[in-house]
mmCIF file of C-alpha atoms in Angstrom:
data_model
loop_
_atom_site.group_PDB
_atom_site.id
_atom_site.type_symbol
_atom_site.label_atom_id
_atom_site.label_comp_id
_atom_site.label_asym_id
_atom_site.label_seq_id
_atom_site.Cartn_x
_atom_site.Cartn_y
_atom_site.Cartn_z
ATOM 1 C CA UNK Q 1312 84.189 91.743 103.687
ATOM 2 C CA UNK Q 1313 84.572 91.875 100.058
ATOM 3 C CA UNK Q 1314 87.091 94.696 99.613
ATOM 4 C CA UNK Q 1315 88.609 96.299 96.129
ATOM 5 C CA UNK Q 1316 91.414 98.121 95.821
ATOM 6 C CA UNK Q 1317 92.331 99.977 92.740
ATOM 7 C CA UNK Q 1318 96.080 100.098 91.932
ATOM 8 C CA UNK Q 1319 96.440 96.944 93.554
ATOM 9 C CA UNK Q 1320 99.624 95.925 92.109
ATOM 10 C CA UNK Q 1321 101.660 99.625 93.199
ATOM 11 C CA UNK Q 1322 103.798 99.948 95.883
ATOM 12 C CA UNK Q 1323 100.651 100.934 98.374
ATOM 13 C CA UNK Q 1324 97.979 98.876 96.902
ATOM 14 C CA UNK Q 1325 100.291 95.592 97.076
ATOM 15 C CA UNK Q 1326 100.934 96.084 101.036
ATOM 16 C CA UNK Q 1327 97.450 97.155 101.356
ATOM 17 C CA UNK Q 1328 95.658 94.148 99.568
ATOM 18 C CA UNK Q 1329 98.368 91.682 101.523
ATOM 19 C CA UNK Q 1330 97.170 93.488 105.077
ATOM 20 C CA UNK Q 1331 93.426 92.871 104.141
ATOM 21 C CA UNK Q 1332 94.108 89.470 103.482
ATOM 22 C CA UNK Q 1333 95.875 88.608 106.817
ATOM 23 C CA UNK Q 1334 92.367 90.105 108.716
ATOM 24 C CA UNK Q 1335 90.332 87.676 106.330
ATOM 25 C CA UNK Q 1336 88.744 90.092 104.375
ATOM 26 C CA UNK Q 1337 88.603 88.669 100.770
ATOM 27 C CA UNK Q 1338 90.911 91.787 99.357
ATOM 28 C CA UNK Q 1339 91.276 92.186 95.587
ATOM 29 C CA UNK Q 1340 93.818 93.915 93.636
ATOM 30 C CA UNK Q 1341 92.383 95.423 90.822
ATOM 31 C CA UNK Q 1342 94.793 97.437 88.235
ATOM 32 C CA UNK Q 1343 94.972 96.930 84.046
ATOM 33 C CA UNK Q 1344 97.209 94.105 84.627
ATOM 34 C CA UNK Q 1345 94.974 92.321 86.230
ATOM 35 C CA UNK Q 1346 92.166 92.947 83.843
ATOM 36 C CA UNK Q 1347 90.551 96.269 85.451
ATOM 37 C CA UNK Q 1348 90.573 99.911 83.260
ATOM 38 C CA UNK Q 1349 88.898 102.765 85.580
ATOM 39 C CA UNK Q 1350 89.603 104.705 82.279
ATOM 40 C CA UNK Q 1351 87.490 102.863 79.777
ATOM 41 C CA UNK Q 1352 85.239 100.884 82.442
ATOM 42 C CA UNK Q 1353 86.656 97.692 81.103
ATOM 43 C CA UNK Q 1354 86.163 94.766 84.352
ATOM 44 C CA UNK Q 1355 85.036 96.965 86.866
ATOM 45 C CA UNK Q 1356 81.200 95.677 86.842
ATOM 46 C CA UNK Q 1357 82.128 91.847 87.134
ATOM 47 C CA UNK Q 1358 84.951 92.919 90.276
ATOM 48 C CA UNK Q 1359 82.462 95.442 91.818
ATOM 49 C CA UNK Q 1360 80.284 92.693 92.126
ATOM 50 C CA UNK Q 1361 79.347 92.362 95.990
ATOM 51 C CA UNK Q 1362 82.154 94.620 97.199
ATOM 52 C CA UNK Q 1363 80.862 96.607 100.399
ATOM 53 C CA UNK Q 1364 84.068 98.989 99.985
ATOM 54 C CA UNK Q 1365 86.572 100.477 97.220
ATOM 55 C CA UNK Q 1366 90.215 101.512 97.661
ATOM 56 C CA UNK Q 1367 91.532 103.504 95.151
ATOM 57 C CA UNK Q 1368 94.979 103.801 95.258
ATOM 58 C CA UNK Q 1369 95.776 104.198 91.706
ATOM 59 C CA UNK Q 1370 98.014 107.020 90.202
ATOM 60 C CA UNK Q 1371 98.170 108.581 87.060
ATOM 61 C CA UNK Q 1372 100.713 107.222 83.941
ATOM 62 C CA UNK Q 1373 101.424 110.669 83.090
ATOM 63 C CA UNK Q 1374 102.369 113.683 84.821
ATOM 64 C CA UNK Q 1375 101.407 116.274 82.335
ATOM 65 C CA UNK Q 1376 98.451 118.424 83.008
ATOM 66 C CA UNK Q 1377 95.989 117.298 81.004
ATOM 67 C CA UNK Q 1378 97.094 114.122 81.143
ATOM 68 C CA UNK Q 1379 96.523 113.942 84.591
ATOM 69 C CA UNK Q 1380 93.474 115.916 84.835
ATOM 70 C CA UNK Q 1381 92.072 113.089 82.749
ATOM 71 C CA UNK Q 1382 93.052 110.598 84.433
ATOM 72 C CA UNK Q 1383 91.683 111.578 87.812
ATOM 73 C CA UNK Q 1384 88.191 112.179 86.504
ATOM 74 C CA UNK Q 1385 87.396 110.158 84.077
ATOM 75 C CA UNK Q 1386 88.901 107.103 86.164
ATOM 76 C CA UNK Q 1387 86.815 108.900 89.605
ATOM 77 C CA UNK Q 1388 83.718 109.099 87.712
ATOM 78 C CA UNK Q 1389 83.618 105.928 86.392
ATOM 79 C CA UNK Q 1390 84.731 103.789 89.320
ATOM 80 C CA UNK Q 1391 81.562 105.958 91.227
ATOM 81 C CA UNK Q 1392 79.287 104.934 88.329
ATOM 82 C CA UNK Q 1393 79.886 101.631 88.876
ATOM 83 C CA UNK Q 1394 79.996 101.444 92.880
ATOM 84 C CA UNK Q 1395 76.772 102.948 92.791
ATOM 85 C CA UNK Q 1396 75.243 100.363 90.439
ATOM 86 C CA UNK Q 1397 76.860 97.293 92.764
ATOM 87 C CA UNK Q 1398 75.634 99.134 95.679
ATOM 88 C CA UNK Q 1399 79.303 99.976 97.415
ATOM 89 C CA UNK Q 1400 79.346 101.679 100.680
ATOM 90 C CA UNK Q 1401 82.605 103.132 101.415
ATOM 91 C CA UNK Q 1402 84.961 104.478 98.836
ATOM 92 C CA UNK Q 1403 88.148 105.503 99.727
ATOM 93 C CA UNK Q 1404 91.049 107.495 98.101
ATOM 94 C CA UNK Q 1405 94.591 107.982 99.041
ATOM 95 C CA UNK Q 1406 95.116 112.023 98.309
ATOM 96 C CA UNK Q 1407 98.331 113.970 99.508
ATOM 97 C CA UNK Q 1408 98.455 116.719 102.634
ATOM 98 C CA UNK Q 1409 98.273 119.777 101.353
ATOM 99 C CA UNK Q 1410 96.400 118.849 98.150
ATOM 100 C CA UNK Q 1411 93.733 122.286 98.675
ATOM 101 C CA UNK Q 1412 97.347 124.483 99.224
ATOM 102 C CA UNK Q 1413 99.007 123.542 95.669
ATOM 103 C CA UNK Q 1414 96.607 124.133 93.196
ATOM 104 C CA UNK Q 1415 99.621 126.216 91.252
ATOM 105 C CA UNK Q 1416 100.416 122.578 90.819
ATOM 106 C CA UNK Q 1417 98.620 120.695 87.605
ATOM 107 C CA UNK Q 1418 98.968 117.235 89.256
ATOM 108 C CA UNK Q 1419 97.549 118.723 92.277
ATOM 109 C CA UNK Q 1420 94.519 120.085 90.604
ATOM 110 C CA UNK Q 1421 94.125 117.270 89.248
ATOM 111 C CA UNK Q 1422 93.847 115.430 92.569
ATOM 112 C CA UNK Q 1423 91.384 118.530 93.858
ATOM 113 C CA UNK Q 1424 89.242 117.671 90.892
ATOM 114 C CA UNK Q 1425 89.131 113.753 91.884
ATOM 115 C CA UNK Q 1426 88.590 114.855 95.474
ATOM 116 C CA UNK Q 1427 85.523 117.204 94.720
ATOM 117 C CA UNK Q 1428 83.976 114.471 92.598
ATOM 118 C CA UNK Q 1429 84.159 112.202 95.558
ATOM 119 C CA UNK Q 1430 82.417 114.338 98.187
ATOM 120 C CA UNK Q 1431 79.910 115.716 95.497
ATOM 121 C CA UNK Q 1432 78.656 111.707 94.966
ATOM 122 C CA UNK Q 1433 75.925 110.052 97.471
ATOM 123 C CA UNK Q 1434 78.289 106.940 97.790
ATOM 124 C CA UNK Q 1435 80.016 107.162 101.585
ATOM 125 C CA UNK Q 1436 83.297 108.330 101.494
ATOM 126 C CA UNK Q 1437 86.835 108.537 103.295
ATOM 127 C CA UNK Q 1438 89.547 111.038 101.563
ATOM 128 C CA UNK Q 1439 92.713 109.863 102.898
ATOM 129 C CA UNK Q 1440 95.683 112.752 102.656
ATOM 130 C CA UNK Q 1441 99.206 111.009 103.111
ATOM 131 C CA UNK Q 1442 102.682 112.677 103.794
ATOM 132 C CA UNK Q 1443 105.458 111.856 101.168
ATOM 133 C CA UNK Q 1444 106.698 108.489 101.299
ATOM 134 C CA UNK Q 1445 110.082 107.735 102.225
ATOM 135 C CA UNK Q 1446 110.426 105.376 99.465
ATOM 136 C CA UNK Q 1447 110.287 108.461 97.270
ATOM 137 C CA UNK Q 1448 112.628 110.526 98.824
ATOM 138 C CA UNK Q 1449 115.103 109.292 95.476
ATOM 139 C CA UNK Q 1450 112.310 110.273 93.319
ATOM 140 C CA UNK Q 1451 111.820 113.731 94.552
ATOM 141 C CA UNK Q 1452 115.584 114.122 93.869
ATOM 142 C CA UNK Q 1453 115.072 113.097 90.121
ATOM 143 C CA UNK Q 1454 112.323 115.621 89.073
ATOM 144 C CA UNK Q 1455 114.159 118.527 91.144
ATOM 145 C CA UNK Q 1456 118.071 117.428 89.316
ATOM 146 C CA UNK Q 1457 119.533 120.488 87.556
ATOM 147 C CA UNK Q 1458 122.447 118.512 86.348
ATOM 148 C CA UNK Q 1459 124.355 117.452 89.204
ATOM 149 C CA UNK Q 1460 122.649 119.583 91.969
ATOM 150 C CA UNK Q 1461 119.360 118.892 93.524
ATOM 151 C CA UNK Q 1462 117.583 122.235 93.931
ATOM 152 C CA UNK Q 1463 114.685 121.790 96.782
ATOM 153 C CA UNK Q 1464 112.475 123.932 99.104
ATOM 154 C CA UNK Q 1465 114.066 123.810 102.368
ATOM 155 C CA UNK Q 1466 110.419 123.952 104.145
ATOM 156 C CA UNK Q 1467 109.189 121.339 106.528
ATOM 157 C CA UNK Q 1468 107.584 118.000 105.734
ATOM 158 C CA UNK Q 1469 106.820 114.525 107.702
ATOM 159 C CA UNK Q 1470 106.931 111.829 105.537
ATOM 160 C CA UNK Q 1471 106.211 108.242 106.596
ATOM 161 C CA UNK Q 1472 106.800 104.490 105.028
ATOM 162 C CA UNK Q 1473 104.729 103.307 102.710
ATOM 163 C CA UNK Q 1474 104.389 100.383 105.196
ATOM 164 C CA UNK Q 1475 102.713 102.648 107.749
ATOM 165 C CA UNK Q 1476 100.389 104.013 104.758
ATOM 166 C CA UNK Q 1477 98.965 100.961 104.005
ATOM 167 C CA UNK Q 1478 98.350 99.799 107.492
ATOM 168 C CA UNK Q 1479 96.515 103.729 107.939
ATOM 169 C CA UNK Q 1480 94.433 103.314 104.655
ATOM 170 C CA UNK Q 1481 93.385 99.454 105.634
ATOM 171 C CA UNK Q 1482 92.638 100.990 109.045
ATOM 172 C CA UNK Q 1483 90.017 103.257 107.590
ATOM 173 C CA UNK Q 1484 88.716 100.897 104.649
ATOM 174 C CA UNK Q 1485 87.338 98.598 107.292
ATOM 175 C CA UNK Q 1486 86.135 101.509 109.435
ATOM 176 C CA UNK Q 1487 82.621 103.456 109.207
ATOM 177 C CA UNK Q 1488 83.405 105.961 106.473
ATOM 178 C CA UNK Q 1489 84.302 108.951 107.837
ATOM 179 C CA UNK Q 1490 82.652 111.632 104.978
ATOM 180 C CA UNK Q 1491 85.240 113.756 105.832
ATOM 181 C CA UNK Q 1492 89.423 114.260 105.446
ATOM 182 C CA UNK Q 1493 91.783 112.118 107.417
ATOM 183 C CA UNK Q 1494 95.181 113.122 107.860
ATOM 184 C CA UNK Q 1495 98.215 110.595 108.181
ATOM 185 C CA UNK Q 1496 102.433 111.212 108.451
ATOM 186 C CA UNK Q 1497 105.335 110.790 109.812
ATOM 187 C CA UNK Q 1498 106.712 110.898 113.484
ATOM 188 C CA UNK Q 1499 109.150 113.307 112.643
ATOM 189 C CA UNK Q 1500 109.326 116.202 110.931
ATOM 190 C CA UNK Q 1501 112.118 117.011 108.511
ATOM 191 C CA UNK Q 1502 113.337 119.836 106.531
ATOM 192 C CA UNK Q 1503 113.330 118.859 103.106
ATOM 193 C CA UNK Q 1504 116.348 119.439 101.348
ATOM 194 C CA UNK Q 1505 118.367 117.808 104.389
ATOM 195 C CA UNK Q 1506 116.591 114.463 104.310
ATOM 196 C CA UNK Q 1507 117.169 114.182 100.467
ATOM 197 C CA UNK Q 1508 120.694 114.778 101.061
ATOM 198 C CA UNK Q 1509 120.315 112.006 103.694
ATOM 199 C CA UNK Q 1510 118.915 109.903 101.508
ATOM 200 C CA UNK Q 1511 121.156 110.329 98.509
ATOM 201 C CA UNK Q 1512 124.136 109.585 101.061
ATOM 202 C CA UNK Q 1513 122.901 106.477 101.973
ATOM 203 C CA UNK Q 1514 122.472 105.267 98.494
ATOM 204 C CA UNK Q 1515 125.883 106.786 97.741
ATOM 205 C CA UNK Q 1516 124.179 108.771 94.838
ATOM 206 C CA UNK Q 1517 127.044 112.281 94.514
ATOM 207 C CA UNK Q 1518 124.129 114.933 93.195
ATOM 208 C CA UNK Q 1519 124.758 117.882 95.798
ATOM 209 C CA UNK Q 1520 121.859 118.816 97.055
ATOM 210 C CA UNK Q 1521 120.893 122.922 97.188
ATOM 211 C CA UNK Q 1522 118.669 124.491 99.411
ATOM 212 C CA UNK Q 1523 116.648 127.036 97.340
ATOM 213 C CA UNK Q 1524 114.005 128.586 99.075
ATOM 214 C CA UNK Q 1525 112.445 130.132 95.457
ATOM 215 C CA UNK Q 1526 112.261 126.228 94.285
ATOM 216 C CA UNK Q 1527 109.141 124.880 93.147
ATOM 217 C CA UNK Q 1528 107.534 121.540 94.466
ATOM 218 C CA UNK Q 1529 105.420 119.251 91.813
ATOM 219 C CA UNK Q 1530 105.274 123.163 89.898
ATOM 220 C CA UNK Q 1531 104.095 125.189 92.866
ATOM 221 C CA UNK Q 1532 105.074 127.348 95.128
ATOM 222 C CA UNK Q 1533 105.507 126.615 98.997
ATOM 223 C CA UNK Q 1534 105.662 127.805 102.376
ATOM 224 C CA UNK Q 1535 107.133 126.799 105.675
ATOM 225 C CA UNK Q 1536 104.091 124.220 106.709
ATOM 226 C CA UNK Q 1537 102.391 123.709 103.460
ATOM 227 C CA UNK Q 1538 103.430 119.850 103.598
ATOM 228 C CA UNK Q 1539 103.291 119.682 107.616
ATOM 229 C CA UNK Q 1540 100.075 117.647 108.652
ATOM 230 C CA UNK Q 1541 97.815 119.126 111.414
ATOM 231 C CA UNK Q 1542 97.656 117.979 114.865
ATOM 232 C CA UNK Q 1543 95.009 115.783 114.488
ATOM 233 C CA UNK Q 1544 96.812 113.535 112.081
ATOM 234 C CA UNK Q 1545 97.398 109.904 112.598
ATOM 235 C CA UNK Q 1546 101.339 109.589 112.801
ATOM 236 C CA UNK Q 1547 103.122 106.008 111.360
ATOM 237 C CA UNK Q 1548 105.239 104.608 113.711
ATOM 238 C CA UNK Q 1549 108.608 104.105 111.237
ATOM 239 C CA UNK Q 1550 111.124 106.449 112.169
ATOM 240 C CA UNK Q 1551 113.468 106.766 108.845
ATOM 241 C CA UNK Q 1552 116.733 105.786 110.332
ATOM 242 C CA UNK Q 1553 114.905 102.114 110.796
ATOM 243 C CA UNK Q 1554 113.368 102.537 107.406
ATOM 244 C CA UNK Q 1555 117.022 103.502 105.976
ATOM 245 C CA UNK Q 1556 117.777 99.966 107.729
ATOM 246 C CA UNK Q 1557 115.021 98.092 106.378
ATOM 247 C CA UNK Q 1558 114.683 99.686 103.056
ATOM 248 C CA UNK Q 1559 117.697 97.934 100.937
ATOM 249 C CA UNK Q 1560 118.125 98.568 97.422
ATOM 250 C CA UNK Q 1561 114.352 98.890 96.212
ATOM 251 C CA UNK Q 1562 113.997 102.407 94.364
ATOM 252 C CA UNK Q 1563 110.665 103.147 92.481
ATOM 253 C CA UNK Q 1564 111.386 105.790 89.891
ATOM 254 C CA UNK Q 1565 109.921 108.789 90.062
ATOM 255 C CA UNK Q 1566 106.792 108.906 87.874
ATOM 256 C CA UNK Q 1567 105.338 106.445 90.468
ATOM 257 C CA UNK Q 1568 105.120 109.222 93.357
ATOM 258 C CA UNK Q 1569 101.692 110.137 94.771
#
């Protein structure tokens, strides 16, 4: 099937589209670089064009609230706009676990916002809510430096690879769409500040990181399990000491998080 995934080029939608494409689905990556604006509209008609599902993967440029307020909705409402005039059935959209439990956050409203757009619109829909990526375990470091120290939450969390992700999120594109939440992490849980540290040790970075339980994540406030996915999630397979292995030396900064 024809199958178009917005934010093609990222980290996620790259694996993603590359996945697709080994099942022989005709998978197309659709982001501003490659001619495609879910902001102003501009290409999305002409690549809608016979798609039976849409994969948005795409992430906001800025992380200021309005910013990304804006982003999520006008980019939401038009890509449903136009999936309803090429006759889509399945969109799908990569959220975050624990999206409904940080709305202190403005990049988490944001992403309710998006979500309720989705589930308010006739098109068939799967929301897909993703631990934090390993890959952005650096990142997370960089928007909670105070200097030299690293001041983080020391609550619970299961991230996963961003491998794993994609193979989850092409799992469910090609599925029946589920109108409904679906869950996906890690097999492990972690506390937070001590697999930063980890982390940071392994890329021989020497910020000291602080466990501060009144530290904020993304702006809000968190508890024990707000990051922790239920029991019904789907769990990745990639443990982190064989991502740690595997990873190398490719760091995405960290305005590309989810």
């Amino acid at each position: 099937m024809k199958i178009v995934v917005i934010g093609g080029t990222g980290l996620i939608g790259s694996k993603l589209v590359t996945k697709l494409r080994e099942q022989g689905h005709e998978a197309i990556a659709a982001a501003p670089n490659t001619g495609v604006n879910t902001l102003t509209g501009e290409g999305l008609a002409e690549v809608l064009k016979d798609a039976s599902v849409v994969v948005d993967v795409s992430n906001s440029p800025s992380w200021e609230d309005a910013a990304v307020l804006t982003f999520f909705e006008t980019s939401t409402r038009n890509l449903l706009t136009y999936e309803a005039a090429a006759g889509v059935g399945h969109h799908v959209a990569l959220s975050v676990v624990g999206t409904d439990r940080l709305s202190e956050s403005g990049y988490f409203r944001a992403k309710i916002a998006q979500e309720k757009l989705i589930k308010d619109s006739p098109i068939p829909y799967s929301i897909v809510h993703a631990t934090q990526f390993f890959e952005f375990l650096k990142g997370l470091a960089d928007i909670s430096s105070d200097g030299d120290k690293v001041r983080l939450p020391p609550v619970l969390f299961q991230p996963m690879a961003a491998d794993d992700v994609a193979s989850a999120v092409g799992r469910i594109a090609v599925g029946p769409p589920q109108d409904g939440t679906v869950e996906i992490g890690g097999p492990e849980e972690f506390r937070m500040d001590d697999l930063v540290r980890r982390r940071l040790a392994a890329l021989k970075d020497p910020r000291e990181v602080i466990a501060d339980p009144k530290a904020l994540y993304s702006g809000a406030k968190i508890s024990e399990r707000t990051l922790v996915p239920s029991k019904n999630a789907r769990l990745g397979e990639t443990r982190f000491e064989t991502w740690l292995k595997q990873s190398g030396a490719q760091i995405p900064s960290a305005h590309t998080t989810h």
